[in-house]
Tab-separated table of C-alpha atoms in Angstrom:
chain	number	residue	atom	x	y	z
A	1	MET	CA	35.398	-25.111	51.568
A	2	ASN	CA	37.681	-22.463	50.059
A	3	THR	CA	40.383	-21.596	52.630
A	4	GLU	CA	40.426	-17.865	51.924
A	5	HIS	CA	36.646	-17.645	52.174
A	6	SER	CA	36.726	-19.544	55.466
A	7	THR	CA	39.311	-17.201	56.941
A	8	GLN	CA	37.300	-14.146	55.989
A	9	ALA	CA	34.213	-15.649	57.545
A	10	VAL	CA	36.057	-16.211	60.761
A	11	ALA	CA	37.464	-12.698	60.751
A	12	GLY	CA	33.970	-11.334	60.545
A	13	ARG	CA	31.939	-13.653	62.729
A	14	GLN	CA	33.323	-16.340	64.963
A	15	LEU	CA	36.119	-18.365	66.509
A	16	VAL	CA	37.703	-21.404	64.874
A	17	ARG	CA	37.118	-24.901	66.273
A	18	SER	CA	40.670	-26.190	65.758
A	19	LEU	CA	41.544	-27.606	69.196
A	20	GLN	CA	41.833	-31.388	69.228
A	21	GLY	CA	41.288	-33.833	72.081
A	22	ARG	CA	44.993	-33.978	72.958
A	23	HIS	CA	45.072	-30.173	73.208
A	24	MET	CA	42.029	-30.112	75.489
A	25	THR	CA	43.441	-32.706	77.890
A	26	MET	CA	46.715	-30.821	78.285
A	27	ILE	CA	44.974	-27.442	78.545
A	28	SER	CA	42.952	-28.762	81.476
A	29	ILE	CA	46.183	-29.824	83.202
A	30	GLY	CA	48.357	-26.863	82.280
A	31	GLY	CA	46.027	-24.111	83.414
A	32	ALA	CA	46.242	-25.224	87.045
A	33	VAL	CA	49.999	-25.850	87.251
A	34	GLY	CA	51.909	-22.582	87.433
A	35	ALA	CA	53.029	-19.982	89.943
A	36	GLY	CA	50.248	-21.007	92.318
A	37	LEU	CA	51.934	-24.382	92.810
A	38	PHE	CA	55.594	-23.678	92.152
A	39	VAL	CA	55.831	-20.381	94.071
A	40	GLY	CA	52.489	-19.650	95.761
A	41	SER	CA	52.582	-22.946	97.658
A	42	GLY	CA	55.660	-21.633	99.473
A	43	VAL	CA	53.623	-18.702	100.753
A	44	GLY	CA	50.919	-21.157	101.796
A	45	ILE	CA	53.377	-23.361	103.700
A	46	GLN	CA	54.541	-20.356	105.702
A	47	GLN	CA	50.916	-19.480	106.454
A	48	ALA	CA	49.753	-22.961	107.485
A	49	GLY	CA	52.881	-25.032	108.076
A	50	PRO	CA	52.381	-28.751	107.282
A	51	GLY	CA	48.664	-27.937	107.559
A	52	ILE	CA	48.996	-26.784	103.953
A	53	LEU	CA	48.015	-30.371	103.127
A	54	ILE	CA	44.627	-29.758	104.758
A	55	SER	CA	44.317	-26.434	102.885
A	56	TYR	CA	44.828	-28.140	99.552
A	57	GLY	CA	42.664	-31.090	100.609
A	58	LEU	CA	39.745	-28.804	101.463
A	59	THR	CA	40.168	-26.834	98.267
A	60	SER	CA	40.541	-29.944	96.106
A	61	VAL	CA	37.198	-31.293	97.320
A	62	LEU	CA	35.571	-28.031	96.253
A	63	VAL	CA	37.385	-28.196	92.905
A	64	VAL	CA	36.124	-31.692	92.147
A	65	LEU	CA	32.532	-30.760	93.028
A	66	VAL	CA	32.580	-27.466	91.132
A	67	MET	CA	34.152	-29.085	88.066
A	68	ARG	CA	31.482	-31.777	88.087
A	69	MET	CA	28.836	-29.051	88.072
A	70	LEU	CA	30.634	-27.296	85.242
A	71	ALA	CA	30.904	-30.519	83.261
A	72	GLU	CA	27.145	-31.007	83.444
A	73	MET	CA	26.463	-27.479	82.185
A	74	ALA	CA	29.280	-27.351	79.620
A	75	VAL	CA	28.429	-30.611	77.861
A	76	ALA	CA	24.857	-29.394	77.437
A	77	ARG	CA	25.965	-25.904	76.359
A	78	PRO	CA	29.553	-25.777	75.033
A	79	ASP	CA	30.438	-22.109	74.656
A	80	SER	CA	33.574	-19.970	74.899
A	81	GLY	CA	31.696	-17.810	77.418
A	82	ALA	CA	31.311	-20.796	79.773
A	83	PHE	CA	29.692	-19.943	83.109
A	84	ALA	CA	29.039	-16.312	82.188
A	85	VAL	CA	26.640	-17.749	79.619
A	86	TYR	CA	25.269	-20.237	82.158
A	87	ALA	CA	24.630	-17.453	84.698
A	88	ARG	CA	22.787	-15.535	81.998
A	89	LEU	CA	20.614	-18.550	81.266
A	90	ALA	CA	19.860	-19.069	84.947
A	91	PHE	CA	19.236	-15.526	86.166
A	92	GLY	CA	19.129	-13.137	83.225
A	93	ARG	CA	21.387	-10.834	81.233
A	94	TRP	CA	22.580	-8.886	84.286
A	95	ALA	CA	23.986	-12.084	85.839
A	96	GLY	CA	25.904	-12.964	82.692
A	97	PHE	CA	27.320	-9.440	82.621
A	98	ALA	CA	28.465	-9.451	86.259
A	99	THR	CA	29.804	-13.011	86.256
A	100	GLY	CA	31.645	-12.574	82.977
A	101	TRP	CA	33.357	-9.361	84.035
A	102	MET	CA	34.230	-10.737	87.482
A	103	TYR	CA	35.786	-13.831	85.976
A	104	TRP	CA	37.566	-11.820	83.316
A	105	LEU	CA	39.195	-9.528	85.892
A	106	GLY	CA	40.668	-12.546	87.656
A	107	TRP	CA	42.761	-13.530	84.641
A	108	PRO	CA	44.764	-10.312	84.183
A	109	LEU	CA	45.355	-10.589	87.949
A	110	GLY	CA	46.696	-14.103	87.452
A	111	LEU	CA	48.773	-13.052	84.470
A	112	ALA	CA	50.395	-10.328	86.587
A	113	ILE	CA	51.157	-12.896	89.309
A	114	GLU	CA	52.795	-15.240	86.821
A	115	GLY	CA	54.645	-12.275	85.303
A	116	ILE	CA	56.164	-11.386	88.685
A	117	ALA	CA	57.133	-15.028	89.306
A	118	THR	CA	58.758	-15.505	85.904
A	119	GLY	CA	60.334	-12.058	86.063
A	120	THR	CA	61.905	-13.028	89.388
A	121	ILE	CA	63.481	-16.134	87.854
A	122	LEU	CA	64.699	-14.144	84.852
A	123	HIS	CA	66.188	-11.536	87.209
A	124	SER	CA	68.108	-14.262	89.060
A	125	TRP	CA	69.707	-15.253	85.759
A	126	LEU	CA	70.157	-11.725	84.390
A	127	PRO	CA	70.308	-9.278	87.321
A	128	VAL	CA	70.472	-6.342	84.917
A	129	ILE	CA	66.795	-6.960	84.027
A	130	PRO	CA	64.431	-5.775	86.810
A	131	VAL	CA	61.671	-8.166	87.865
A	132	TRP	CA	58.892	-5.957	86.534
A	133	LEU	CA	60.605	-5.472	83.157
A	134	GLY	CA	61.252	-9.187	82.767
A	135	GLY	CA	57.586	-9.880	83.422
A	136	VAL	CA	56.513	-7.306	80.846
A	137	LEU	CA	58.845	-8.750	78.192
A	138	LEU	CA	57.568	-12.275	78.767
A	139	ILE	CA	53.948	-11.143	78.578
A	140	ALA	CA	54.780	-9.558	75.217
A	141	VAL	CA	56.091	-12.894	73.902
A	142	ILE	CA	52.979	-14.751	75.087
A	143	THR	CA	50.780	-12.104	73.486
A	144	ALA	CA	52.463	-12.698	70.128
A	145	VAL	CA	51.751	-16.450	70.365
A	146	ASN	CA	48.077	-15.898	71.153
A	147	LEU	CA	47.671	-13.406	68.324
A	148	THR	CA	48.859	-16.023	65.829
A	149	SER	CA	46.048	-18.602	66.067
A	150	VAL	CA	44.217	-20.812	68.526
A	151	ARG	CA	46.031	-23.828	67.056
A	152	ALA	CA	49.355	-22.183	67.934
A	153	TYR	CA	48.125	-21.722	71.485
A	154	GLY	CA	47.055	-25.359	71.660
A	155	GLU	CA	50.366	-26.680	70.351
A	156	VAL	CA	52.475	-24.532	72.689
A	157	GLU	CA	50.373	-25.605	75.648
A	158	TYR	CA	50.432	-29.274	74.663
A	159	TRP	CA	54.222	-29.574	74.718
A	160	ALA	CA	54.740	-27.217	77.647
A	161	VAL	CA	52.377	-29.236	79.835
A	162	TRP	CA	54.267	-32.436	79.067
A	163	LEU	CA	57.306	-30.642	80.450
A	164	LYS	CA	55.387	-29.673	83.612
A	165	VAL	CA	54.190	-33.215	84.176
A	166	ALA	CA	57.677	-34.647	83.706
A	167	VAL	CA	59.315	-32.283	86.209
A	168	ILE	CA	56.659	-32.821	88.894
A	169	VAL	CA	56.846	-36.599	88.562
A	170	ALA	CA	60.658	-36.461	88.705
A	171	PHE	CA	60.548	-34.181	91.754
A	172	ILE	CA	58.192	-36.511	93.618
A	173	ALA	CA	60.307	-39.546	92.695
A	174	VAL	CA	63.501	-37.924	94.005
A	175	GLY	CA	61.643	-36.773	97.116
A	176	LEU	CA	60.328	-40.252	97.887
A	177	ILE	CA	63.847	-41.667	97.548
A	178	ALA	CA	65.113	-39.010	99.982
A	179	ILE	CA	62.259	-39.637	102.424
A	180	GLY	CA	63.298	-43.276	102.438
A	181	GLY	CA	66.860	-42.240	103.364
A	182	LEU	CA	68.319	-43.516	100.105
A	183	VAL	CA	69.982	-40.279	98.943
A	184	PRO	CA	73.722	-40.297	99.828
A	185	GLY	CA	74.592	-37.817	102.557
A	186	THR	CA	71.049	-37.397	103.848
A	187	GLN	CA	69.029	-39.189	106.500
A	188	ALA	CA	65.403	-40.208	106.403
A	189	PRO	CA	63.546	-37.287	108.039
A	190	GLY	CA	60.728	-39.355	109.480
A	191	THR	CA	58.070	-37.027	110.922
A	192	SER	CA	60.497	-34.512	112.449
A	193	ASN	CA	59.566	-31.765	109.979
A	194	LEU	CA	55.929	-32.772	109.677
A	195	LEU	CA	55.196	-32.731	113.417
A	196	GLY	CA	58.101	-30.696	114.797
A	197	HIS	CA	58.605	-26.925	114.671
A	198	GLY	CA	55.285	-26.188	116.378
A	199	GLY	CA	53.359	-29.287	115.338
A	200	PHE	CA	51.249	-30.152	112.309
A	201	LEU	CA	49.153	-26.981	112.687
A	202	PRO	CA	51.633	-24.391	113.996
A	203	GLN	CA	49.404	-21.503	112.842
A	204	GLY	CA	46.145	-23.118	113.901
A	205	ILE	CA	43.032	-23.603	111.823
A	206	GLY	CA	43.157	-19.927	110.843
A	207	GLY	CA	46.430	-20.554	109.030
A	208	VAL	CA	44.853	-23.469	107.169
A	209	VAL	CA	41.960	-21.305	105.952
A	210	THR	CA	44.290	-18.434	105.061
A	211	ALA	CA	46.432	-20.752	102.931
A	212	SER	CA	43.274	-22.069	101.268
A	213	VAL	CA	42.847	-18.715	99.507
A	214	GLY	CA	46.170	-19.157	97.740
A	215	ALA	CA	45.225	-22.769	96.975
A	216	MET	CA	42.087	-21.507	95.249
A	217	PHE	CA	44.217	-19.461	92.893
A	218	ALA	CA	46.471	-22.465	92.308
A	219	PHE	CA	43.468	-24.563	91.229
A	220	SER	CA	41.811	-21.782	89.254
A	221	GLY	CA	42.916	-23.043	85.837
A	222	THR	CA	41.046	-26.335	86.060
A	223	GLU	CA	37.895	-24.839	84.529
A	224	ILE	CA	39.687	-23.693	81.371
A	225	VAL	CA	38.577	-26.839	79.563
A	226	THR	CA	34.928	-25.729	79.738
A	227	ILE	CA	35.890	-22.464	78.047
A	228	ALA	CA	38.119	-24.079	75.438
A	229	ALA	CA	35.182	-26.375	74.639
A	230	GLY	CA	33.811	-23.514	72.540
A	231	GLU	CA	36.717	-24.113	70.142
A	232	ALA	CA	36.992	-27.895	70.419
A	233	ALA	CA	36.105	-30.245	67.584
A	234	ASP	CA	34.218	-32.562	69.987
A	235	PRO	CA	33.281	-30.539	73.121
A	236	ALA	CA	31.357	-33.255	74.988
A	237	LYS	CA	34.092	-35.880	74.655
A	238	ALA	CA	36.824	-33.410	75.620
A	239	ILE	CA	34.994	-32.210	78.724
A	240	ARG	CA	34.152	-35.714	79.942
A	241	ARG	CA	37.717	-36.924	79.522
A	242	SER	CA	39.292	-33.898	81.179
A	243	THR	CA	36.992	-33.619	84.183
A	244	ARG	CA	37.275	-37.345	84.948
A	245	SER	CA	41.043	-37.011	85.320
A	246	ILE	CA	40.960	-34.101	87.766
A	247	LEU	CA	41.016	-36.191	90.950
A	248	TRP	CA	44.154	-38.187	90.184
A	249	ARG	CA	45.926	-35.097	88.868
A	250	ILE	CA	45.242	-33.250	92.113
A	251	CYS	CA	46.551	-36.176	94.176
A	252	LEU	CA	49.689	-36.508	92.086
A	253	PHE	CA	50.670	-32.929	91.324
A	254	TYR	CA	49.629	-31.105	94.473
A	255	PHE	CA	49.544	-33.549	97.370
A	256	GLY	CA	52.512	-35.543	96.136
A	257	SER	CA	54.811	-32.560	95.659
A	258	LEU	CA	53.724	-30.676	98.796
A	259	LEU	CA	54.035	-33.787	100.963
A	260	VAL	CA	57.630	-34.149	99.770
A	261	VAL	CA	58.380	-30.530	100.702
A	262	VAL	CA	56.893	-30.574	104.218
A	263	LEU	CA	58.501	-33.933	105.030
A	264	LEU	CA	61.990	-32.921	103.918
A	265	LEU	CA	62.160	-29.281	105.060
A	266	PRO	CA	61.068	-27.257	108.114
A	267	TRP	CA	57.947	-25.309	107.175
A	268	ASN	CA	59.379	-22.057	108.598
A	269	SER	CA	62.520	-22.132	106.471
A	270	ALA	CA	62.929	-18.870	104.550
A	271	ALA	CA	63.967	-20.794	101.436
A	272	VAL	CA	60.649	-22.695	101.429
A	273	GLY	CA	58.740	-19.424	101.279
A	274	GLU	CA	60.722	-18.257	98.260
A	275	SER	CA	60.788	-21.444	96.166
A	276	PRO	CA	59.795	-24.726	97.850
A	277	PHE	CA	60.779	-26.976	94.959
A	278	ALA	CA	64.245	-25.493	94.459
A	279	ALA	CA	64.833	-25.328	98.238
A	280	THR	CA	64.081	-29.050	98.557
A	281	LEU	CA	66.587	-30.046	95.888
A	282	GLN	CA	69.259	-27.770	97.347
A	283	HIS	CA	68.654	-29.344	100.750
A	284	LEU	CA	69.386	-32.725	99.178
A	285	GLY	CA	72.647	-31.409	97.716
A	286	LEU	CA	71.319	-31.453	94.172
A	287	SER	CA	72.344	-27.918	93.213
A	288	ASN	CA	72.614	-28.752	89.519
A	289	ALA	CA	69.164	-30.319	89.587
A	290	SER	CA	67.890	-27.185	91.307
A	291	THR	CA	69.205	-25.072	88.434
A	292	VAL	CA	67.558	-27.342	85.872
A	293	LEU	CA	64.352	-27.193	87.901
A	294	SER	CA	64.375	-23.394	87.774
A	295	VAL	CA	64.548	-23.551	83.984
A	296	VAL	CA	61.669	-26.016	83.806
A	297	ILE	CA	59.551	-24.041	86.292
A	298	PHE	CA	60.196	-20.954	84.189
A	299	ALA	CA	58.893	-22.767	81.098
A	300	ALA	CA	55.936	-24.134	83.068
A	301	MET	CA	54.847	-20.694	84.195
A	302	ILE	CA	55.214	-19.370	80.647
A	303	SER	CA	52.752	-22.097	79.685
A	304	THR	CA	50.309	-20.931	82.366
A	305	MET	CA	50.623	-17.337	81.146
A	306	ASN	CA	49.761	-18.661	77.700
A	307	SER	CA	46.523	-20.112	79.075
A	308	GLN	CA	45.691	-16.947	81.002
A	309	VAL	CA	45.878	-14.763	77.911
A	310	TYR	CA	43.789	-17.304	76.006
A	311	VAL	CA	41.014	-17.567	78.618
A	312	SER	CA	40.736	-13.859	79.365
A	313	SER	CA	40.401	-13.027	75.686
A	314	ARG	CA	37.701	-15.663	75.108
A	315	ILE	CA	35.659	-14.449	78.061
A	316	MET	CA	35.870	-10.875	76.760
A	317	TYR	CA	34.967	-12.080	73.266
A	318	SER	CA	31.857	-13.711	74.714
A	319	LEU	CA	30.921	-10.557	76.636
A	320	ALA	CA	31.292	-8.433	73.512
A	321	ARG	CA	29.311	-10.933	71.453
A	322	ASP	CA	26.481	-10.662	73.991
A	323	SER	CA	26.659	-6.836	73.973
A	324	ALA	CA	27.998	-6.792	77.553
A	325	ALA	CA	31.252	-5.162	76.394
A	326	PRO	CA	32.179	-2.846	73.506
A	327	ARG	CA	31.722	-4.684	70.228
A	328	ILE	CA	35.235	-3.795	69.125
A	329	LEU	CA	36.467	-6.309	71.716
A	330	GLY	CA	34.557	-9.066	69.952
A	331	ARG	CA	36.179	-8.592	66.558
A	332	ILE	CA	37.978	-11.631	65.191
A	333	SER	CA	41.213	-11.202	63.256
A	334	ARG	CA	42.027	-12.980	59.997
A	335	THR	CA	43.836	-15.655	62.026
A	336	GLY	CA	40.665	-16.440	63.967
A	337	THR	CA	41.694	-14.812	67.266
A	338	PRO	CA	39.947	-12.022	69.262
A	339	ARG	CA	42.872	-9.618	68.867
A	340	ASN	CA	41.439	-6.599	70.662
A	341	ALA	CA	40.301	-8.712	73.617
A	342	ILE	CA	43.815	-10.156	73.912
A	343	LEU	CA	45.410	-6.698	73.878
A	344	LEU	CA	43.030	-5.391	76.560
A	345	ALA	CA	43.772	-8.306	78.916
A	346	VAL	CA	47.546	-8.029	78.608
A	347	SER	CA	47.421	-4.240	79.014
A	348	LEU	CA	45.623	-4.551	82.356
A	349	ALA	CA	48.011	-7.318	83.428
A	350	VAL	CA	51.007	-5.081	82.719
A	351	LEU	CA	49.505	-2.282	84.809
A	352	LEU	CA	48.959	-4.700	87.714
A	353	LEU	CA	52.434	-6.144	87.305
A	354	LEU	CA	53.931	-2.673	87.760
A	355	LEU	CA	52.833	-2.876	91.416
A	356	GLN	CA	55.998	-4.927	91.839
A	357	PHE	CA	58.019	-1.822	90.960
A	358	PHE	CA	56.411	0.187	93.770
A	359	HIS	CA	55.923	-2.629	96.317
A	360	PRO	CA	58.524	-5.298	95.506
A	361	SER	CA	58.187	-7.204	98.786
A	362	THR	CA	54.390	-7.439	98.997
A	363	ALA	CA	53.026	-7.217	95.444
A	364	PHE	CA	53.076	-10.982	94.800
A	365	SER	CA	51.325	-12.054	98.017
A	366	ARG	CA	48.750	-9.247	97.762
A	367	LEU	CA	47.826	-10.072	94.175
A	368	LEU	CA	47.710	-13.772	95.102
A	369	GLY	CA	45.205	-13.074	97.893
A	370	VAL	CA	42.946	-10.924	95.729
A	371	ALA	CA	43.017	-13.453	92.877
A	372	GLY	CA	42.160	-16.315	95.247
A	373	ALA	CA	39.224	-14.390	96.710
A	374	THR	CA	37.952	-13.650	93.200
A	375	VAL	CA	38.146	-17.323	92.242
A	376	TYR	CA	36.173	-18.314	95.340
A	377	LEU	CA	33.306	-15.974	94.511
A	378	ILE	CA	33.215	-17.304	90.959
A	379	TRP	CA	32.975	-20.844	92.320
A	380	LEU	CA	30.026	-19.761	94.464
A	381	THR	CA	28.361	-18.367	91.352
A	382	ILE	CA	28.901	-21.649	89.500
A	383	VAL	CA	27.297	-23.637	92.320
A	384	VAL	CA	24.200	-21.413	92.452
A	385	THR	CA	23.897	-21.447	88.661
A	386	GLN	CA	24.095	-25.233	88.476
A	387	LEU	CA	21.379	-25.573	91.102
A	388	VAL	CA	19.034	-23.528	88.910
A	389	LEU	CA	19.952	-24.973	85.500
A	390	GLY	CA	20.213	-28.532	86.819
A	391	ARG	CA	16.698	-28.403	88.227
A	392	ARG	CA	15.358	-26.699	85.102
A	393	ASP	CA	16.908	-29.224	82.715
A	394	ARG	CA	15.636	-32.202	84.680
A	395	LEU	CA	12.097	-30.784	84.896
A	396	ASP	CA	12.181	-30.129	81.142
A	397	GLY	CA	13.154	-33.728	80.434
A	398	ARG	CA	16.800	-32.998	79.560
A	399	PRO	CA	18.877	-35.178	81.901
A	400	PRO	CA	22.674	-34.684	81.970
A	401	ALA	CA	24.795	-36.581	79.489
A	402	PRO	CA	26.120	-39.891	80.879
A	403	GLY	CA	29.177	-39.388	83.055
A	404	THR	CA	28.698	-35.642	83.509
A	405	GLY	CA	25.736	-35.165	85.863
A	406	MET	CA	26.281	-33.788	89.365
A	407	TRP	CA	26.349	-36.585	91.926
A	408	LEU	CA	23.336	-36.888	94.260
A	409	PHE	CA	21.676	-33.818	92.740
A	410	PRO	CA	20.339	-31.627	94.277
A	411	ALA	CA	21.409	-32.671	97.797
A	412	LEU	CA	25.167	-32.556	97.127
A	413	SER	CA	24.878	-29.248	95.285
A	414	TRP	CA	23.037	-27.713	98.246
A	415	PHE	CA	25.614	-29.149	100.641
A	416	THR	CA	28.430	-27.632	98.566
A	417	LEU	CA	26.753	-24.232	98.623
A	418	ALA	CA	26.227	-24.357	102.391
A	419	ALA	CA	29.832	-25.448	103.023
A	420	MET	CA	31.227	-22.678	100.810
A	421	LEU	CA	29.096	-20.001	102.474
A	422	ALA	CA	30.211	-21.218	105.896
A	423	LEU	CA	33.844	-21.109	104.795
A	424	LEU	CA	33.324	-17.606	103.399
A	425	GLY	CA	31.967	-16.470	106.765
A	426	PHE	CA	35.006	-17.921	108.526
A	427	MET	CA	37.359	-16.180	106.092
A	428	LEU	CA	35.798	-12.835	106.930
A	429	THR	CA	36.815	-13.320	110.578
A	430	LEU	CA	40.515	-13.723	109.739
A	431	PRO	CA	42.534	-10.477	109.445
A	432	ALA	CA	44.968	-12.071	106.975
A	433	VAL	CA	42.154	-12.864	104.531
A	434	ARG	CA	39.419	-10.365	105.373
A	435	THR	CA	40.727	-7.409	103.361
A	436	ASP	CA	41.153	-9.378	100.126
A	437	MET	CA	37.801	-11.128	100.467
A	438	LEU	CA	35.935	-7.924	101.330
A	439	GLY	CA	37.575	-6.236	98.360
A	440	ALA	CA	36.414	-9.037	96.058
A	441	LEU	CA	32.888	-8.877	97.521
A	442	VAL	CA	32.703	-5.109	97.016
A	443	LEU	CA	33.931	-5.545	93.446
A	444	MET	CA	31.238	-8.131	92.748
A	445	LEU	CA	28.524	-5.906	94.228
A	446	LEU	CA	29.694	-3.016	92.060
A	447	LEU	CA	29.608	-5.247	88.996
A	448	VAL	CA	26.090	-6.416	89.863
A	449	ALA	CA	24.981	-2.785	90.197
A	450	ALA	CA	26.642	-1.934	86.878
A	451	ALA	CA	24.998	-4.994	85.308
A	452	VAL	CA	21.504	-3.954	86.437
A	453	ILE	CA	22.041	-0.445	85.053
A	454	TRP	CA	23.451	-1.863	81.822
A	455	ALA	CA	20.473	-4.203	81.379
A	456	ARG	CA	18.070	-1.281	81.740
A	457	LEU	CA	20.000	0.927	79.331
A	458	HIS	CA	20.404	-1.890	76.778
A	459	PRO	CA	17.145	-3.851	76.664
A	460	ALA	CA	17.141	-7.149	74.792
A	461	ARG	CA	16.268	-6.760	71.136
A	462	ASN	CA	14.194	-9.915	71.159
A	463	GLU	CA	13.030	-12.678	73.511
A	464	ALA	CA	15.799	-15.093	72.506
A	465	GLU	CA	18.521	-12.596	73.361
A	466	ALA	CA	16.986	-12.005	76.774
A	467	VAL	CA	17.136	-15.696	77.601
A	468	VAL	CA	20.087	-17.330	75.916
A	469	ALA	CA	23.328	-16.609	74.107
A	470	GLU	CA	23.729	-18.853	71.095
A	471	PRO	CA	26.909	-20.992	71.262
A	472	ASP	CA	29.606	-20.530	68.671
A	473	THR	CA	28.970	-22.597	65.577
A	474	ALA	CA	31.712	-24.605	63.926
A	475	LEU	CA	33.334	-23.855	60.613
A	476	ALA	CA	34.263	-26.600	58.230
């Protein structure tokens, strides 16, 4: 095919399928390893103490189950709109509208969180640059990368994630050596930090649940692979490979690193709340390593910001394609990227990031709580959607592709829904979580109301549009 003709076709109609298997694997890892782990986990440790391990354990079980549900739906229907499209298939156009917008709003929130975290690191190096300004400048750089092409995004993410993996593995290795008492000048801590200072659950079960909200934000990038599948050369293979590796990645990256922190340091240390990874290395007398770690964490969070801009723009592209957002947001540039959708997402993120200017001490934790609550409601939507589509597909003689079907369907899906609703009810009883969760619930109800009104004002032009959104088709 003529290259110029292909580019023009993309600019007028659709995204480019230029992400390879190696890109997809690293995207699935990189999206969930950012400020939520490197910085947000410190907030969680102060909320739950060593019980943070239970918080992440509870959340990781939900992640594995939800990702399995997503894998089943995404392999059957690879689309850059992901579960917004699935909700539309299950319940109608209004559900796709509400789910898509709810999910989209979570990503500018996350981008603002990462912007504050990276801006804080940049400010520590260059005090003349305020935190909010540093975050804005870094968002501008990430925007430029995403405006170039999807292949540029994939390449940046591929190498940045290798860096993330290397630093986490190195951190855990050093931590295990220190736990064994093999680092000169330090003693093996035993269980003094894990069980001392108020016990394993110093803040009670309420602290564990409160910290789970931040853990939900930390895990929120794991579903990116089902969105990127819309631009993958082999969506089914990429999704199967990525979702199968989730369990061991969770055990290694999250449990391994957090176990090192709570074993080596008192949970109520102020330094743990600010930066648990750096505080651990400083405690071991590895100041130079702590400096290097700050540089690597900075690069890791830049990588996560890269993913956040990518995902938010693809969700908005899908909404515009399905007439659930202004069509101008669905226009594709000559480089094959949804330029207007990218600019909208980063603009909202910058506005949210400016909260740090007015509330420097609370902006990060507040945005983290709201983002976590938003993620939880999206997970609930995914579970309900899979129950409907899973039953429908099986009755229609379309069983899930091998290795992607939900385990013990429908019993395990119903159990997951019941457990999540029970946990939601418990969250609403906790003052530390209630405000953020109620805010997210009100936002979802408003979006549902707006979706119903929108569906009435914009009736489907034909029967096919009322039922299904066609997936992006590949270009040669």
